[in-house]
Each structure stands twice: as C-alpha cells, then as structure tokens.
CSV table of C-alpha atoms in Angstrom, one decimal:
chain,number,residue,atom,x,y,z
A,1,ARG,CA,-5.3,8.4,43.4
A,2,THR,CA,-1.7,6.3,43.8
A,3,THR,CA,-1.6,3.6,41.0
A,4,GLU,CA,-0.6,3.1,38.1
A,5,GLN,CA,-3.6,1.4,37.3
A,6,GLU,CA,-5.8,3.5,39.0
A,7,TYR,CA,-4.2,7.1,36.5
A,8,SER,CA,-4.3,4.9,33.4
A,9,ALA,CA,-8.7,3.8,33.7
A,10,LEU,CA,-8.2,7.9,34.9
A,11,VAL,CA,-7.6,8.2,31.4
A,12,SER,CA,-8.6,6.2,29.3
A,13,ARG,CA,-12.3,7.3,30.7
A,14,LEU,CA,-11.2,10.9,29.5
A,15,LEU,CA,-9.9,9.2,25.9
A,16,VAL,CA,-13.0,7.2,25.3
A,17,THR,CA,-15.4,10.9,26.4
A,18,SER,CA,-13.1,13.0,24.0
A,19,TYR,CA,-13.7,10.7,20.9
A,20,ARG,CA,-18.0,10.4,22.2
A,21,ARG,CA,-17.4,14.4,21.7
A,22,ARG,CA,-15.2,14.1,18.1
A,23,ALA,CA,-17.6,11.9,16.8
A,24,TYR,CA,-20.3,13.7,18.3
A,25,HIS,CA,-19.6,16.8,16.6
A,26,LEU,CA,-18.1,14.5,12.8
A,27,THR,CA,-21.1,12.7,12.3
A,28,THR,CA,-23.3,15.8,12.8
A,29,LYS,CA,-20.5,17.9,10.6
A,30,LEU,CA,-20.3,14.4,8.5
A,31,ALA,CA,-24.7,14.2,8.0
A,32,GLN,CA,-24.7,17.2,7.3
A,33,ARG,CA,-22.8,16.9,3.6
A,34,CYS,CA,-24.5,15.0,2.6
A,35,LEU,CA,-27.1,16.5,2.8
A,36,GLU,CA,-25.4,19.6,1.0
A,37,GLN,CA,-26.4,19.6,-2.9
A,38,ASP,CA,-23.6,19.5,-5.1
A,39,ASN,CA,-22.2,17.5,-8.4
A,40,ARG,CA,-19.6,14.9,-6.7
A,41,SER,CA,-20.1,11.7,-7.7
A,42,ILE,CA,-20.0,8.7,-4.7
A,43,ALA,CA,-16.8,7.9,-4.7
A,44,ASP,CA,-15.8,11.8,-3.3
A,45,LEU,CA,-18.4,11.9,-1.2
A,46,HIS,CA,-17.7,8.2,0.3
A,47,GLY,CA,-14.2,9.1,-0.3
A,48,GLU,CA,-14.3,12.4,1.9
A,49,LEU,CA,-16.9,10.5,5.2
A,50,CYS,CA,-13.8,7.4,5.3
A,51,ASN,CA,-10.9,10.2,5.4
A,52,ARG,CA,-12.9,11.8,8.0
A,53,LEU,CA,-13.4,9.1,10.3
A,54,SER,CA,-9.5,7.4,9.3
A,55,ASP,CA,-8.4,10.4,10.6
A,56,LEU,CA,-10.1,10.5,14.2
A,57,SER,CA,-10.0,7.1,15.0
A,58,GLU,CA,-5.7,7.6,14.1
A,59,LYS,CA,-5.5,10.1,16.5
A,60,TYR,CA,-7.7,8.4,19.9
A,61,MET,CA,-6.1,4.7,19.0
A,62,MET,CA,-2.6,5.7,18.5
A,63,ALA,CA,-2.9,7.9,22.1
A,64,GLN,CA,-3.8,3.9,23.9
A,65,PRO,CA,-1.5,3.0,25.9
A,66,SER,CA,0.8,0.5,24.1
A,67,MET,CA,2.0,-2.7,25.9
A,68,ARG,CA,5.5,-3.5,27.0
A,69,ILE,CA,7.6,-5.3,24.5
A,70,GLY,CA,7.8,-7.4,27.7
A,71,ASP,CA,4.6,-8.1,27.2
A,72,VAL,CA,4.5,-10.1,24.6
A,73,ILE,CA,7.2,-11.2,23.1
A,74,ASP,CA,6.9,-14.8,24.0
A,75,GLN,CA,3.7,-15.0,22.5
A,76,GLU,CA,4.6,-12.6,19.4
A,77,TRP,CA,8.3,-14.4,18.9
A,78,ASN,CA,6.4,-18.1,19.3
A,79,SER,CA,4.1,-16.8,16.0
A,80,ILE,CA,7.3,-16.2,14.6
A,81,VAL,CA,8.6,-19.0,14.9
A,82,GLN,CA,6.0,-21.2,12.8
A,83,LEU,CA,5.9,-19.4,9.9
A,84,ARG,CA,9.5,-20.9,9.2
A,85,ASN,CA,9.4,-23.1,6.0
A,86,GLY,CA,12.4,-23.2,5.1
A,87,ALA,CA,15.3,-20.0,4.3
A,88,PHE,CA,13.5,-17.3,3.4
A,89,VAL,CA,9.6,-16.7,4.5
A,90,GLY,CA,7.2,-15.1,2.2
A,91,MET,CA,7.9,-14.5,-1.1
A,92,PRO,CA,10.4,-12.1,-2.0
A,93,SER,CA,11.7,-8.9,-3.9
A,94,ARG,CA,13.1,-8.9,-7.4
A,95,TYR,CA,15.8,-7.0,-5.6
A,96,PRO,CA,17.6,-9.4,-4.1
A,97,ILE,CA,19.0,-6.4,-0.9
A,98,VAL,CA,15.4,-5.6,0.1
A,99,ASN,CA,14.8,-9.0,1.0
A,100,ARG,CA,17.5,-8.1,4.0
A,101,TYR,CA,14.7,-5.4,5.5
A,102,PHE,CA,11.6,-7.5,4.0
A,103,SER,CA,9.5,-10.4,1.8
A,104,TYR,CA,5.7,-10.1,1.4
A,105,ARG,CA,3.5,-12.4,3.2
A,106,PRO,CA,-0.3,-12.7,3.0
A,107,GLY,CA,-2.0,-11.0,5.3
A,108,GLU,CA,0.3,-8.0,5.8
A,109,LEU,CA,0.2,-4.7,3.8
A,110,THR,CA,3.9,-3.3,2.7
A,111,CYS,CA,3.7,0.5,1.8
A,112,ILE,CA,6.2,2.1,0.1
A,113,VAL,CA,6.9,5.2,1.1
A,114,ALA,CA,9.5,8.0,-0.4
A,115,ARG,CA,8.8,12.1,-2.0
A,116,PRO,CA,6.6,12.8,-5.4
A,117,LYS,CA,8.3,11.4,-7.9
A,118,ASP,CA,11.0,9.2,-6.2
A,119,GLY,CA,10.7,5.9,-8.5
A,120,LYS,CA,8.2,4.6,-6.2
A,121,SER,CA,6.0,3.5,-9.1
A,122,LEU,CA,8.4,2.2,-10.9
A,123,PHE,CA,9.9,-0.1,-8.0
A,124,LEU,CA,6.5,-1.3,-7.4
A,125,MET,CA,5.6,-2.2,-11.7
A,126,ASN,CA,8.5,-3.9,-12.0
A,127,GLU,CA,8.0,-5.8,-7.9
A,128,CYS,CA,4.5,-6.5,-9.9
A,129,LEU,CA,5.2,-7.9,-12.7
A,130,HIS,CA,8.1,-10.4,-11.2
A,131,LYS,CA,5.1,-11.3,-8.9
A,132,ALA,CA,3.3,-12.0,-11.5
A,133,TYR,CA,5.3,-13.8,-14.0
A,134,SER,CA,6.4,-16.5,-11.4
A,135,GLY,CA,1.8,-16.3,-10.9
A,136,VAL,CA,1.3,-14.5,-8.6
A,137,PRO,CA,-1.5,-12.9,-9.6
A,138,CYS,CA,-0.8,-9.1,-8.2
A,139,ALA,CA,-3.1,-6.1,-8.8
A,140,TYR,CA,-1.3,-2.5,-10.1
A,141,PHE,CA,-2.8,1.6,-9.6
A,142,ASP,CA,-1.5,4.1,-10.2
A,143,THR,CA,-3.9,7.1,-9.8
A,144,GLU,CA,-1.0,9.9,-11.8
A,145,MET,CA,-0.5,8.3,-14.8
A,146,PRO,CA,-2.2,5.9,-17.3
A,147,THR,CA,-3.0,3.0,-18.7
A,148,TYR,CA,-0.9,3.9,-21.8
A,149,GLN,CA,1.5,5.5,-21.0
A,150,GLN,CA,2.5,2.1,-18.7
A,151,LEU,CA,2.4,-0.2,-21.2
A,152,PRO,CA,5.1,1.2,-23.0
A,153,ARG,CA,6.9,0.6,-19.3
A,154,MET,CA,6.0,-2.6,-18.2
A,155,LEU,CA,7.0,-3.4,-22.6
A,156,ALA,CA,10.3,-2.2,-21.8
A,157,ILE,CA,10.8,-3.9,-18.2
A,158,THR,CA,10.3,-8.0,-20.0
A,159,SER,CA,11.6,-7.2,-23.1
A,160,GLY,CA,14.8,-4.8,-22.3
A,161,LEU,CA,14.4,-2.8,-25.1
A,162,THR,CA,14.0,1.4,-24.4
A,163,ILE,CA,10.8,2.8,-24.0
A,164,ASN,CA,11.5,5.2,-27.1
A,165,GLU,CA,11.1,2.2,-29.8
A,166,ILE,CA,8.6,0.4,-27.6
A,167,ILE,CA,6.8,3.6,-28.4
A,168,SER,CA,8.6,4.9,-31.9
A,169,GLY,CA,8.5,1.5,-33.1
A,170,THR,CA,12.1,1.4,-33.9
A,171,TYR,CA,12.6,-2.0,-32.5
A,172,GLU,CA,10.4,-3.4,-35.8
A,173,GLN,CA,13.7,-2.2,-38.6
A,174,ASN,CA,15.1,-5.3,-36.6
A,175,ALA,CA,15.0,-8.7,-36.0
A,176,GLU,CA,15.8,-10.0,-33.2
A,177,LYS,CA,14.5,-6.7,-31.2
A,178,THR,CA,11.2,-7.5,-32.3
A,179,LYS,CA,11.0,-10.7,-31.6
A,180,GLN,CA,12.7,-9.6,-27.6
A,181,PHE,CA,9.1,-7.1,-28.6
A,182,GLN,CA,6.7,-10.1,-28.8
A,183,THR,CA,7.9,-11.8,-26.4
A,184,ALA,CA,7.3,-9.7,-23.9
A,185,TYR,CA,4.5,-8.7,-25.4
A,186,GLU,CA,3.0,-12.4,-25.1
A,187,LYS,CA,4.4,-13.0,-21.2
A,188,LEU,CA,2.8,-9.9,-20.1
A,189,LYS,CA,-1.5,-10.4,-22.1
A,190,ALA,CA,-0.8,-14.2,-20.9
A,191,ALA,CA,0.2,-12.6,-16.7
A,192,PRO,CA,-1.6,-12.8,-13.9
A,193,LEU,CA,-2.0,-9.1,-13.9
A,194,VAL,CA,-4.6,-6.3,-13.5
C-alpha cells in the first residue's frame, strides 16, 4: 500500500469487519435477554435494546473518516445563506445572551447539558413556557419531578408570585396577587404545552 486511498480502504474494511463481529455478538446476547422470563416492561426491554444498539453504532459511526472542512465549506455555507430571512434566523431564546450562540430552528436538536442540579430543568421550563406563550407548541418532559411539583413552578414563572405563595395559597389574601395567579392559571391552561 502506497497511497492514502489504499490505506483508507483498508481501514474501512477493518471497521466493517469489526462492526459485524460486535453486532453479531451483541444481537445474540440481546436475543437471549428477550427470552428471559422476568418482570421487565416492554418499555424497559425496548430501552435496553435501543441503548445497547445505539452505543454500538456510536462507537463505529464516530470512527468513520471525516471530511475536511475545505471539502464541504462551499456547500454548507450556501445552505446557511438560504436560511436567512432577516436579522434573526430561527426562534429566539427567552434569554438574550443565549441568542448569541444558537437559536431554535425546525429540524434541529438542541441539547442542554450540565451536571446534576445545575438548573437544566428550570432553564428548559422557562424556554418551553416562553415558546408556548408565543403560540409555538412545545413538549416538556421531566423524569425527576411529577406534574404536581412542576405546576407551581410554571405558575410562579408565569405569575411572578413565589412558589411558596402558590402552594400555601397565601396569594389569596391579596386581591392583586389573586388576579396575578388567576391570569397565570388561565394563560398556562390555554398554552400549547404538553
């Protein structure tokens, strides 16, 4: 082998062979797991299957040779130019500083990553409410807190009242705060938020 293309072809064949071998062993193990008699739900079994296959794919898909930016810059830049429809592309964040780095655009997946208990859920709840109150349908999923714990937060964000005022009902002792609560309640009720 004397050229970059020959070595690239060799690496590609090795990766395909390695992937096939690992995929065979993994699917054999997963098939055995499907036959086990246990109390797992369909969701748990499906989750395990998807996660294990996704992990395998991720290892090999990331290992594929990448293209040089110079090979794709013209095509990608033209795609960016075509998205332009004014000063701002996409849907803005509730937080102006976030708009410096990204916007929400159809067909894109935006991931917010941080350590546990760093405020990801609260940030995303604020973002979902901002979008929903602008008429954009949103789905908000939180696997850590049930709805009865999320609802006071949503009402506090919307009304400006504290979570404690909402949960304890002390806002009812003040006519202005009661109106704030009722307005927020109706606004949240009408929002296109799942």
